[in-house]
Short mmCIF file of C-alpha atoms in Angstrom, two decimals:
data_model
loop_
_atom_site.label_atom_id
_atom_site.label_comp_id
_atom_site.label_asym_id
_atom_site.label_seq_id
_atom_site.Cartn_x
_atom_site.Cartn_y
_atom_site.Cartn_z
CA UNK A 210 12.43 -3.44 -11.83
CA UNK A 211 10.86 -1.94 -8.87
CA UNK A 212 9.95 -5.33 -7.43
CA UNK A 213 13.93 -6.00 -6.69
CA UNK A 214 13.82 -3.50 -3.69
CA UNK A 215 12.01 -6.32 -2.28
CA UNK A 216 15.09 -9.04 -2.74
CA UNK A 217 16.73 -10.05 0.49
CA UNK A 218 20.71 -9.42 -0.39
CA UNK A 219 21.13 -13.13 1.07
CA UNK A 220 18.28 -14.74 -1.60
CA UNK A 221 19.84 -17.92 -2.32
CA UNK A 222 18.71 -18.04 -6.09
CA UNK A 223 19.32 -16.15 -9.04
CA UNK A 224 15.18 -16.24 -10.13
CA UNK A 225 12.90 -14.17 -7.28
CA UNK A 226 9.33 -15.63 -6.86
CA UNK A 227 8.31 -12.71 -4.03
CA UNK A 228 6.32 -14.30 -1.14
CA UNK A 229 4.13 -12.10 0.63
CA UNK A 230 0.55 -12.04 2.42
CA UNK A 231 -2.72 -10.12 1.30
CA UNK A 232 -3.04 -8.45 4.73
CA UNK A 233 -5.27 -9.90 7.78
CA UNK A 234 -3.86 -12.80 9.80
CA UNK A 235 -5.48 -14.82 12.71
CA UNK A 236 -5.07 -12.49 15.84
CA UNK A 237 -4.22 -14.61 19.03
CA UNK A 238 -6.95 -15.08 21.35
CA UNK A 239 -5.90 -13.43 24.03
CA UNK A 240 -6.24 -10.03 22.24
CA UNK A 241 -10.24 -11.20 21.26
CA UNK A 242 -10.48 -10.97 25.14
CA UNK A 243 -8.05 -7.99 25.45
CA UNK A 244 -10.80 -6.05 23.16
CA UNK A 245 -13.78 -7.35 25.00
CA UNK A 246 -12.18 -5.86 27.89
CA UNK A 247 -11.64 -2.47 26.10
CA UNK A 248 -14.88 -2.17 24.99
CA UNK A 249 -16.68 -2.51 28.18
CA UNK A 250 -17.78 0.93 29.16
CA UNK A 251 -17.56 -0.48 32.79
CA UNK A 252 -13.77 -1.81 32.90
CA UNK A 253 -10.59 0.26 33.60
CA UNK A 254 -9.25 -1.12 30.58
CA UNK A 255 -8.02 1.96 28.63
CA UNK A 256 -6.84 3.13 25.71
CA UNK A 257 -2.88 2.63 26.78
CA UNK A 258 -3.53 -0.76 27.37
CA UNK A 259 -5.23 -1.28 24.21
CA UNK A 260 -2.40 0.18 22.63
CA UNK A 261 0.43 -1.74 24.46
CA UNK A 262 -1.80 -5.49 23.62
CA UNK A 263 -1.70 -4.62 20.25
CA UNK A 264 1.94 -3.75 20.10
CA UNK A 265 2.05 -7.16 21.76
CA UNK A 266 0.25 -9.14 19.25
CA UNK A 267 1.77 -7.20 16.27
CA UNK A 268 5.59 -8.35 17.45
CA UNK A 269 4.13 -11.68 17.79
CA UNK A 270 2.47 -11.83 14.13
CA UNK A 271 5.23 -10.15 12.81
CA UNK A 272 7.66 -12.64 14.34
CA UNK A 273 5.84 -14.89 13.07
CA UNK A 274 5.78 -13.88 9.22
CA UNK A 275 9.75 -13.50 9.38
CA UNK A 276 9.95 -17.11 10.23
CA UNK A 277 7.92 -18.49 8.03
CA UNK A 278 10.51 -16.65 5.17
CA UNK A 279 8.00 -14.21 4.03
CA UNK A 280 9.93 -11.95 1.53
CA UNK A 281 7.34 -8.73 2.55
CA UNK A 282 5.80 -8.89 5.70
CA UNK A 283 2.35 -7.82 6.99
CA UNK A 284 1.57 -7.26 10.71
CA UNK A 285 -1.40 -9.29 10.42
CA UNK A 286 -3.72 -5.79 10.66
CA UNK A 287 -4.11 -6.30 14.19
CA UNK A 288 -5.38 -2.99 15.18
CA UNK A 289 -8.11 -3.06 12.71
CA UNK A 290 -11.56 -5.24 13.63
CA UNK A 291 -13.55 -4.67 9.68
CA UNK A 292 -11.81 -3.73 6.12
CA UNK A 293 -14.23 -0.73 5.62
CA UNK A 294 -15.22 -0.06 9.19
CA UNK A 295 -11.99 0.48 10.62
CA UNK A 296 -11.15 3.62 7.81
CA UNK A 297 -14.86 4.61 8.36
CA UNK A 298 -13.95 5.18 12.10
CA UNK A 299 -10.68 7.67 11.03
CA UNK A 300 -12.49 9.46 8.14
CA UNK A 301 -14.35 12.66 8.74
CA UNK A 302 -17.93 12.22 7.45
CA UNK A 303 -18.81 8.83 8.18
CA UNK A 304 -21.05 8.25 10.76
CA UNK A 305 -22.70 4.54 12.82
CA UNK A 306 -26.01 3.90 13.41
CA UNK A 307 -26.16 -0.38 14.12
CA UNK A 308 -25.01 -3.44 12.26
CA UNK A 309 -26.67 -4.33 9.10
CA UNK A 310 -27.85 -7.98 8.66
CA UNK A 311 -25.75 -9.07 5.34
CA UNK A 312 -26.15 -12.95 4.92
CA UNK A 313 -27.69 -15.61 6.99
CA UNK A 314 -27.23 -14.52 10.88
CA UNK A 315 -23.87 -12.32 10.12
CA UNK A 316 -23.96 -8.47 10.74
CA UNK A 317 -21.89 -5.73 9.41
CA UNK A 318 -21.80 -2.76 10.91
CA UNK A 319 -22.38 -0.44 7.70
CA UNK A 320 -21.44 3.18 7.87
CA UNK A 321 -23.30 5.93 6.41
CA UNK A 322 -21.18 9.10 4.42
CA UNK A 323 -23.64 11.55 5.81
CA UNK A 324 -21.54 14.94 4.92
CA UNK A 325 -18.81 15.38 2.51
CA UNK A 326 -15.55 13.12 3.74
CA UNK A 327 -12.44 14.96 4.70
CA UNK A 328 -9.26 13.92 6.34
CA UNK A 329 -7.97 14.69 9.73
CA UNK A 330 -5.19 12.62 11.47
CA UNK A 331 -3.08 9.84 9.70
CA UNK A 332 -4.85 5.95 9.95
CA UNK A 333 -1.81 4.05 9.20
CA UNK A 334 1.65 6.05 9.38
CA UNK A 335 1.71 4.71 13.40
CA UNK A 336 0.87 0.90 12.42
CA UNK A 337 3.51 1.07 9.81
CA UNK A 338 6.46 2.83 11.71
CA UNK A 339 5.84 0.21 14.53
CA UNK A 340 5.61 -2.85 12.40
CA UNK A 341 9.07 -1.52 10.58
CA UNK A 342 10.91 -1.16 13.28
CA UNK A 343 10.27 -4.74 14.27
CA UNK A 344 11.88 -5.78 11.23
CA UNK A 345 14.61 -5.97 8.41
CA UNK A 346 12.33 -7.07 5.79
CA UNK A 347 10.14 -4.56 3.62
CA UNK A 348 6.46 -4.53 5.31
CA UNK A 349 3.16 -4.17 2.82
CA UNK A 350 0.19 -1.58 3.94
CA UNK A 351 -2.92 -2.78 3.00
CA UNK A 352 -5.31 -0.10 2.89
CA UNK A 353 -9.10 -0.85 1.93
CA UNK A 354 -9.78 1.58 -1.54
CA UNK A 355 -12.26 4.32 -2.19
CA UNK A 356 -14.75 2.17 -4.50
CA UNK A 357 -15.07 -0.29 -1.37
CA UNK A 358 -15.48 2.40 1.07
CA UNK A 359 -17.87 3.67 -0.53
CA UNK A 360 -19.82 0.95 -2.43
CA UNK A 361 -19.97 -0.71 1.34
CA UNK A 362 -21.41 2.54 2.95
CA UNK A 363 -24.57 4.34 2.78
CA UNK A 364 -24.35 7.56 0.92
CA UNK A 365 -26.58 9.67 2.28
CA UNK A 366 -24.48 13.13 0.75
CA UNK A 367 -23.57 12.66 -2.07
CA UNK A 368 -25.66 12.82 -5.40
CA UNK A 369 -23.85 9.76 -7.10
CA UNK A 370 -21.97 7.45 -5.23
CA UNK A 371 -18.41 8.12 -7.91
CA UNK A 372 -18.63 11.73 -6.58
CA UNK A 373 -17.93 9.70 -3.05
CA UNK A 374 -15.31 7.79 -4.51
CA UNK A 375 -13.34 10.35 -6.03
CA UNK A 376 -12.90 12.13 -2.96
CA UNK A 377 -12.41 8.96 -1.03
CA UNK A 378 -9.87 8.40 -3.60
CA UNK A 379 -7.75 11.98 -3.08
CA UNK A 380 -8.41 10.96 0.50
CA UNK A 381 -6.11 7.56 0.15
CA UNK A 382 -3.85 9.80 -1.84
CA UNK A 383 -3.00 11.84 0.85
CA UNK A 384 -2.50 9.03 3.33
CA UNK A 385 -0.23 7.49 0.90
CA UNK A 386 1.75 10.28 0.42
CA UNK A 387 2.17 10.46 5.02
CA UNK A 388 3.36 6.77 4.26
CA UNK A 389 5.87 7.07 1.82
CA UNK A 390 7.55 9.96 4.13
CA UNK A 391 7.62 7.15 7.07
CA UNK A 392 9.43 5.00 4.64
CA UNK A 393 6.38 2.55 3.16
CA UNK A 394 7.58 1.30 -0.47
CA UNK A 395 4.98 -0.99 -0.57
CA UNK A 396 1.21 -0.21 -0.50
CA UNK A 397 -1.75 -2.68 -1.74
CA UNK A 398 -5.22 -0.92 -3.24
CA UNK A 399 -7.88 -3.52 -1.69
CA UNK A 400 -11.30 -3.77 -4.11
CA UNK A 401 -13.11 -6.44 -3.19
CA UNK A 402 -16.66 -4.99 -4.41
CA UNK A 403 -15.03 -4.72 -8.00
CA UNK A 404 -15.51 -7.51 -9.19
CA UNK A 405 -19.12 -7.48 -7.54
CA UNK A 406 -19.73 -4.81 -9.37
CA UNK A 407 -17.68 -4.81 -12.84
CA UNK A 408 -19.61 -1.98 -15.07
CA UNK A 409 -17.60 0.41 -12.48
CA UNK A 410 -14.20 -0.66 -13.32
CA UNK A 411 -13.78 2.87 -15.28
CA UNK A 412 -14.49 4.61 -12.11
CA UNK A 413 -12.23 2.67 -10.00
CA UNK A 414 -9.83 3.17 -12.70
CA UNK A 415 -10.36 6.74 -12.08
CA UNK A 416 -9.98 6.57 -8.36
CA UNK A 417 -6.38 4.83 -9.02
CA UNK A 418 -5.15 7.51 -11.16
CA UNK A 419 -6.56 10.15 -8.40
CA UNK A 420 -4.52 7.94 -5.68
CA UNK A 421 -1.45 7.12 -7.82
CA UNK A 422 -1.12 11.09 -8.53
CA UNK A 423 2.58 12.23 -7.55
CA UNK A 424 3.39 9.56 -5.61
CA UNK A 425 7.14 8.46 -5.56
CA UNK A 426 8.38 6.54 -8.32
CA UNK A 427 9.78 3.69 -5.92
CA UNK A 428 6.48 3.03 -4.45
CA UNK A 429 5.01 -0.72 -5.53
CA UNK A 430 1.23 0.01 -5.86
CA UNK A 431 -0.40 -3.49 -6.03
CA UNK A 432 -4.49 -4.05 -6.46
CA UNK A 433 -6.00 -6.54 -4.65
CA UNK A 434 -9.46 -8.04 -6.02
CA UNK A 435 -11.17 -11.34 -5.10
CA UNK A 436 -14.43 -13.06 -5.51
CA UNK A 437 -15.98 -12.49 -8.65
CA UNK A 438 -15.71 -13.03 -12.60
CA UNK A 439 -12.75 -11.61 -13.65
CA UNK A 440 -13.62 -11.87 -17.41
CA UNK A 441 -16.08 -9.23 -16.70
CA UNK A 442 -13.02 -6.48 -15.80
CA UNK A 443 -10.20 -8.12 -17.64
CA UNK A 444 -8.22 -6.91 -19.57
CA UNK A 445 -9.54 -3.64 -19.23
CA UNK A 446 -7.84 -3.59 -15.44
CA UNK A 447 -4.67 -3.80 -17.86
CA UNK A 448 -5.17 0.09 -18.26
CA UNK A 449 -5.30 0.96 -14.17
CA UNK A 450 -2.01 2.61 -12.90
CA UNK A 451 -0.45 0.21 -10.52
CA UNK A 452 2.23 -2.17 -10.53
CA UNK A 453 0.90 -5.60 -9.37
CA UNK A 454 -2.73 -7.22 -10.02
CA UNK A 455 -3.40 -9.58 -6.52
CA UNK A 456 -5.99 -12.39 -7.16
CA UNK A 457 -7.96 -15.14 -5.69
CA UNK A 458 -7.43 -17.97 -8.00
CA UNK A 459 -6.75 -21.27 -5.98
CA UNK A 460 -10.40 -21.28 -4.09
CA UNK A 461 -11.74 -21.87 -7.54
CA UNK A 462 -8.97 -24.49 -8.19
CA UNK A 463 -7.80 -22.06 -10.93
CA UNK A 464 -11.36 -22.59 -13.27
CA UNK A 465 -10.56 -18.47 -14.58
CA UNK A 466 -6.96 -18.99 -15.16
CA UNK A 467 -7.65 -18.94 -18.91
CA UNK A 468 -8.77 -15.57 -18.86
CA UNK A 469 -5.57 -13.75 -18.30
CA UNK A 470 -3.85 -16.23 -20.63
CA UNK A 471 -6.38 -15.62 -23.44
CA UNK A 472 -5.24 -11.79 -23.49
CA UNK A 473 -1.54 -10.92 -22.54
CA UNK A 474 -0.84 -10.31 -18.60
CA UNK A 475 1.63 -6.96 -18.85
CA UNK A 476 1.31 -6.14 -15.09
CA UNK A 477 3.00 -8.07 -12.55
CA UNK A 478 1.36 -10.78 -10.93
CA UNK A 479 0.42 -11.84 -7.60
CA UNK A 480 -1.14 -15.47 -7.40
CA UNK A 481 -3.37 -16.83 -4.92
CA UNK A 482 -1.68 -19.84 -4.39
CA UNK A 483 -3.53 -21.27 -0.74
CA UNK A 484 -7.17 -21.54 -0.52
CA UNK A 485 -7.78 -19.47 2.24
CA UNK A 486 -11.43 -21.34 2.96
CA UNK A 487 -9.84 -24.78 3.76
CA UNK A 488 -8.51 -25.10 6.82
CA UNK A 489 -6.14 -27.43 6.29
CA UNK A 490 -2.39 -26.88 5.20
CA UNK A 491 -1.39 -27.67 1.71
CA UNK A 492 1.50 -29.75 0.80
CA UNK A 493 4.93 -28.28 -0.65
CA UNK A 494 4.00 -30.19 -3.89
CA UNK A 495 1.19 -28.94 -4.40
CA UNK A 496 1.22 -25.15 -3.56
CA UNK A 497 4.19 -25.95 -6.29
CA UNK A 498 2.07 -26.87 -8.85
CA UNK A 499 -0.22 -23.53 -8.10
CA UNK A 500 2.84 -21.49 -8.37
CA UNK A 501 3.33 -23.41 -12.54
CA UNK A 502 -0.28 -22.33 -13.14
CA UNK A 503 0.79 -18.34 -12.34
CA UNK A 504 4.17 -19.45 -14.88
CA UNK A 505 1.43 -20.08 -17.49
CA UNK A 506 0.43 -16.28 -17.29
CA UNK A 507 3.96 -14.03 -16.17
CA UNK A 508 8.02 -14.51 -16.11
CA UNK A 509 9.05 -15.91 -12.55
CA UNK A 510 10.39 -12.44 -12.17
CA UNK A 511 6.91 -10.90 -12.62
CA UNK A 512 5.40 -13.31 -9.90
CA UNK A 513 4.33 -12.70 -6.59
CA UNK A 514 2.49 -15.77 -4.77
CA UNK A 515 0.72 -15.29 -1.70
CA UNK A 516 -2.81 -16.80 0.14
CA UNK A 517 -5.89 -16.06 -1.76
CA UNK A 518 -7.16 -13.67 0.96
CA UNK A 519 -6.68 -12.36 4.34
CA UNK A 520 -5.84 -15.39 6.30
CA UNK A 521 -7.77 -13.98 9.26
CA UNK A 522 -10.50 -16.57 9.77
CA UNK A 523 -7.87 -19.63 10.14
CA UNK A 524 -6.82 -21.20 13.09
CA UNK A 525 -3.41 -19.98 13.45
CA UNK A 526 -1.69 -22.86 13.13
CA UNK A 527 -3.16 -23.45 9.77
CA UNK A 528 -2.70 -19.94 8.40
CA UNK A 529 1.38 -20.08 9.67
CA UNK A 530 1.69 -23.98 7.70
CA UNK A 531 0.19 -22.15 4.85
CA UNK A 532 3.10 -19.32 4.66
CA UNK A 533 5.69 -21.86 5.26
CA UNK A 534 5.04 -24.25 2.92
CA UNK A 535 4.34 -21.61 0.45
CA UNK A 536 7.54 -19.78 0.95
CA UNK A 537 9.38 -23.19 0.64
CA UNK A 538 7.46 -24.11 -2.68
CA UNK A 539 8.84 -20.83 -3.79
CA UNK A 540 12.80 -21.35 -3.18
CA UNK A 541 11.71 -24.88 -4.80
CA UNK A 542 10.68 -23.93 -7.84
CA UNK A 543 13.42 -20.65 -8.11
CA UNK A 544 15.85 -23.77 -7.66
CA UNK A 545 14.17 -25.90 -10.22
CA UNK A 546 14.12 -22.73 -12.71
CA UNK A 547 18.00 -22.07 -12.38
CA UNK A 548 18.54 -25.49 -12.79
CA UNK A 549 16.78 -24.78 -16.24
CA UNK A 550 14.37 -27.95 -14.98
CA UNK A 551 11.57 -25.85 -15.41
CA UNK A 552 11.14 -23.60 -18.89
CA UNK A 553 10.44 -20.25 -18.20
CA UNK A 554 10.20 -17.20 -20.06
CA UNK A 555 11.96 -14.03 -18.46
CA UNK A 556 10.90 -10.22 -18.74
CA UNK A 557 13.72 -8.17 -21.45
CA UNK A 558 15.90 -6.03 -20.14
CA UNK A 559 15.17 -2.48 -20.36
CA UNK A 560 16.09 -0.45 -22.80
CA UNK A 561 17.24 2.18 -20.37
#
């Protein structure tokens, strides 16, 4: 299985419950300051000192992931500020023109496509060489997907808004291709408006085939989607090309659980298993019992578990309990399996 690239040689059990994150993490505070600095037309703060405080933070997020036993690590996405703005910035076509009120007092500041998108220079290769070489462990690149960049954007050039995606889309492609050369086995699709917006889960089914076009067969292609009513795009995401289905299950205590046991799960799975909207660290026990309700719907060796979301908005005490507690609930339960204390099915072997 392409998942067991991901197995540290020293695991210590025979069943592999992969622990990972979705992407953001909380940055430390110093670097909120650091960019304050930056950002002020009127400082000598530059753009090598930008670059060195965020090499700074990413050894120190990255650090921390390792020690809390992460099997894949993340490097927190400290260089990025917004999931769609910070891809806006690097794409040709997009353009700023002020934040956009989006709930209550919070802003966003929404791009607008105003000519046809085309891509330049690399977004990601950099972030991911750097945060590899800080570490033995496999690192995950989250990169925000085509339906989000563009469902999130104005589109002021293109006649529908799937002609935007589709060349988003060939866009990612081509940035996933610059990844794989640098070494990245590991790349996560994240489509948050999908299940916003479920009627377009053909077209974002589309844009996956478009980005999973001739990329190497060792690449792990996970989708991330959160916040929404599954039942309204499952099972027909059963159909999109990628390897690993991420999703926010434990902020609703698990309420749409039954819908991917009603139909048979055949992608891997990667649980939610933290609630990313309480700050407060959950117990071994019972980030255990999340990781039996993901048992209910996949083969240990099928599961992934992870934090809902991007842990970003946590204090970061809170977010780093989170990761160690799940990673320990993990070995837990792996032990508890080989023990044959817990029943689990297990995926055939291949025919090949």
């Amino acid at each position: 299985m392409k998942r067991d690239q991901f197995r540290r040689p020293d695991h210590a059990n025979e069943t592999f419950i992969m622990t990972t994150v979705v992407g953001s993490y909380p940055k430390p505070k110093w670097l909120h300051r650091v960019r304050d600095l930056w950002e002020d037309e009127e400082s000598d703060f530059d753009d090598e000192n930008w670059d060195e405080a965020t090499d700074d933070a990413a050894r120190v997020i990255t650090d921390e992931h390792e020690r809390a036993g992460l099997d894949v690590l993340v490097d927190g996405e400290v260089r990025r500020n917004e999931m769609v703005e910070f891809f806006a910035h690097r794409i040709e076509g997009y353009e700023f023109n002020g934040p956009v009120k989006v709930w209550g007092h919070n802003y966003f500041d929404k791009p607008s496509v105003t000519r046809e998108v085309a891509y330049d220079e690399s977004w990601l290769v950099d972030e991911y060489e750097f945060a590899a070489e800080l570490t033995d462990r496999p690192v995950k690149v989250p990169i925000t997907g085509p339906y989000t960049l563009a469902n999130w954007s104005f589109n002021e050039a293109y006649e529908t808004e799937e002609e935007l995606v589709y060349d988003l889309a060939d866009l990612v492609n081509e940035e996933i291709e610059k990844l794989v050369d640098a070494g990245a086995r590991y790349i996560q699709i994240d489509e948050p408006a999908l299940a916003t917006t479920p009627d377009d889960h053909a077209i974002v089914g589309e844009a996956l085939e478009r980005i999973a076009e001739d990329i190497h067969e060792d690449v792990y292609l996970g989708l991330h989607v959160c916040y929404g009513d599954y039942s309204r795009i499952y099972p027909e995401i059963l159909d999109y090309p990628v390897d690993e289905y991420d999703l926010e299950l434990a902020n609703g205590d698990y309420e749409q659980l039954d819908v991917f046991t009603d139909h048979e799960f055949t992608g891997n799975l990667a649980l939610g298993v933290t609630d990313v909207h309480v700050a407060e660290v959950e117990s071994v026990a019972e980030i255990k019992e999340n990781i039996k309700k993901g048992l209910e719907v996949v083969p240990a060796d099928r599961l992934t578990i992870s934090p809902d979301c991007g842990l970003k908005l946590l204090p970061r005490d809170v977010a780093y309990g989170k990761m160690a507690n799940m990673v320990q609930a993990a070995r837990e339960i792996e032990a508890e399996i080989d023990r044959g204390e817990i029943e689990v099915s297990r995926t055939p072997a291949s025919a090949d």
